[in-house]
Amino acid sequence: MAFGVVARYTCAPEDVEEVRAALLEVREHTLQEPANLQYVVHQDADGEPVFVLYEQYTDRAGFDAHTGSEHFAAIIGERVRPKLTSRTVTFLDVL
């Protein structure tokens, strides 16, 4: 069964451009992962410093491989997460 992830990231307004660039960079790496089916980055349409990610993998193991990757550690772990003021992640089974 496919595995979905919805992540909501909020950052300070002065960090929006840096977080946006990093999320678009990690998207390019993630789309090359064998188990990745989708990695869609959304930015709040009203100008709030909020990003929503929709990710889909072939299974939970594919997502775990993603979070264990070098690009995830370097971009999300080192560049994005330190800039976040809040983060929520929801895991989903795709029906």
Short mmCIF file of C-alpha atoms in Angstrom, two decimals:
data_model
loop_
_atom_site.label_atom_id
_atom_site.label_comp_id
_atom_site.label_asym_id
_atom_site.label_seq_id
_atom_site.Cartn_x
_atom_site.Cartn_y
_atom_site.Cartn_z
CA MET A 1 0.00 0.00 0.00
CA ALA A 2 1.29 3.45 -0.89
CA PHE A 3 2.31 5.70 1.99
CA GLY A 4 1.54 9.42 2.14
CA VAL A 5 2.97 12.26 4.18
CA VAL A 6 1.62 15.77 4.71
CA ALA A 7 4.02 18.13 6.42
CA ARG A 8 3.24 21.71 7.46
CA TYR A 9 6.21 23.96 8.12
CA THR A 10 6.11 27.49 9.51
CA CYS A 11 9.15 29.74 9.64
CA ALA A 12 9.90 33.35 10.50
CA PRO A 13 9.07 35.78 7.66
CA GLU A 14 12.75 36.63 7.19
CA ASP A 15 13.54 32.94 6.52
CA VAL A 16 10.89 32.31 3.83
CA GLU A 17 13.20 32.60 0.83
CA GLU A 18 15.89 30.38 2.35
CA VAL A 19 13.38 27.70 3.39
CA ARG A 20 11.62 27.87 0.02
CA ALA A 21 14.91 27.40 -1.88
CA ALA A 22 15.91 24.48 0.33
CA LEU A 23 12.55 22.73 -0.10
CA LEU A 24 12.74 23.08 -3.86
CA GLU A 25 16.27 21.69 -3.76
CA VAL A 26 15.31 18.66 -1.69
CA ARG A 27 12.38 18.08 -4.04
CA GLU A 28 14.77 17.56 -6.96
CA HIS A 29 16.71 14.91 -5.02
CA THR A 30 13.60 13.22 -3.65
CA LEU A 31 11.96 12.84 -7.05
CA GLN A 32 14.96 10.70 -8.06
CA GLU A 33 14.45 8.24 -5.18
CA PRO A 34 13.18 4.86 -6.41
CA ALA A 35 10.31 4.69 -3.90
CA ASN A 36 9.11 8.27 -4.32
CA LEU A 37 5.87 8.74 -6.23
CA GLN A 38 5.23 12.44 -5.49
CA TYR A 39 6.88 15.34 -3.69
CA VAL A 40 4.83 18.51 -4.02
CA VAL A 41 5.83 21.75 -2.29
CA HIS A 42 3.13 24.35 -1.58
CA GLN A 43 3.57 27.86 -0.21
CA ASP A 44 0.81 29.81 1.52
CA ALA A 45 -1.05 31.87 -1.10
CA ASP A 46 -1.73 34.75 1.30
CA GLY A 47 1.91 35.46 2.08
CA GLU A 48 2.12 33.72 5.44
CA PRO A 49 5.49 32.00 6.11
CA VAL A 50 3.91 28.56 5.76
CA PHE A 51 4.79 25.62 3.51
CA VAL A 52 2.82 22.41 3.03
CA LEU A 53 4.46 19.35 1.54
CA TYR A 54 2.61 16.40 0.07
CA GLU A 55 4.76 13.33 -0.35
CA GLN A 56 3.89 9.85 -1.55
CA TYR A 57 6.06 6.74 -1.46
CA THR A 58 5.53 3.16 -2.55
CA ASP A 59 5.50 2.14 1.13
CA ARG A 60 6.69 3.15 4.61
CA ALA A 61 10.12 1.66 3.93
CA GLY A 62 10.48 4.05 0.98
CA PHE A 63 9.73 6.99 3.24
CA ASP A 64 12.18 5.70 5.83
CA ALA A 65 14.85 5.46 3.11
CA HIS A 66 14.07 9.07 2.18
CA THR A 67 14.51 10.33 5.74
CA GLY A 68 17.75 8.34 6.00
CA SER A 69 19.24 9.83 2.85
CA GLU A 70 22.22 12.18 2.75
CA HIS A 71 20.24 14.90 0.99
CA PHE A 72 17.49 14.77 3.63
CA ALA A 73 20.05 15.14 6.43
CA ALA A 74 21.94 17.94 4.69
CA ILE A 75 18.97 19.97 3.47
CA ILE A 76 16.06 19.26 5.80
CA GLY A 77 18.05 18.40 8.90
CA GLU A 78 20.69 21.10 8.67
CA ARG A 79 19.06 23.92 6.68
CA VAL A 80 15.27 23.72 7.01
CA ARG A 81 14.46 22.41 10.50
CA PRO A 82 16.64 24.97 12.33
CA LYS A 83 14.61 27.74 10.63
CA LEU A 84 11.18 26.37 11.57
CA THR A 85 9.01 27.86 14.28
CA SER A 86 6.54 24.96 14.02
CA ARG A 87 6.28 21.65 12.21
CA THR A 88 3.51 19.09 11.99
CA VAL A 89 3.70 15.85 10.06
CA THR A 90 0.78 13.51 9.30
CA PHE A 91 1.32 9.98 7.99
CA LEU A 92 -1.33 8.49 5.72
CA ASP A 93 -2.24 5.22 4.05
CA VAL A 94 -3.22 5.92 0.44
CA LEU A 95 -6.54 4.27 -0.38
#
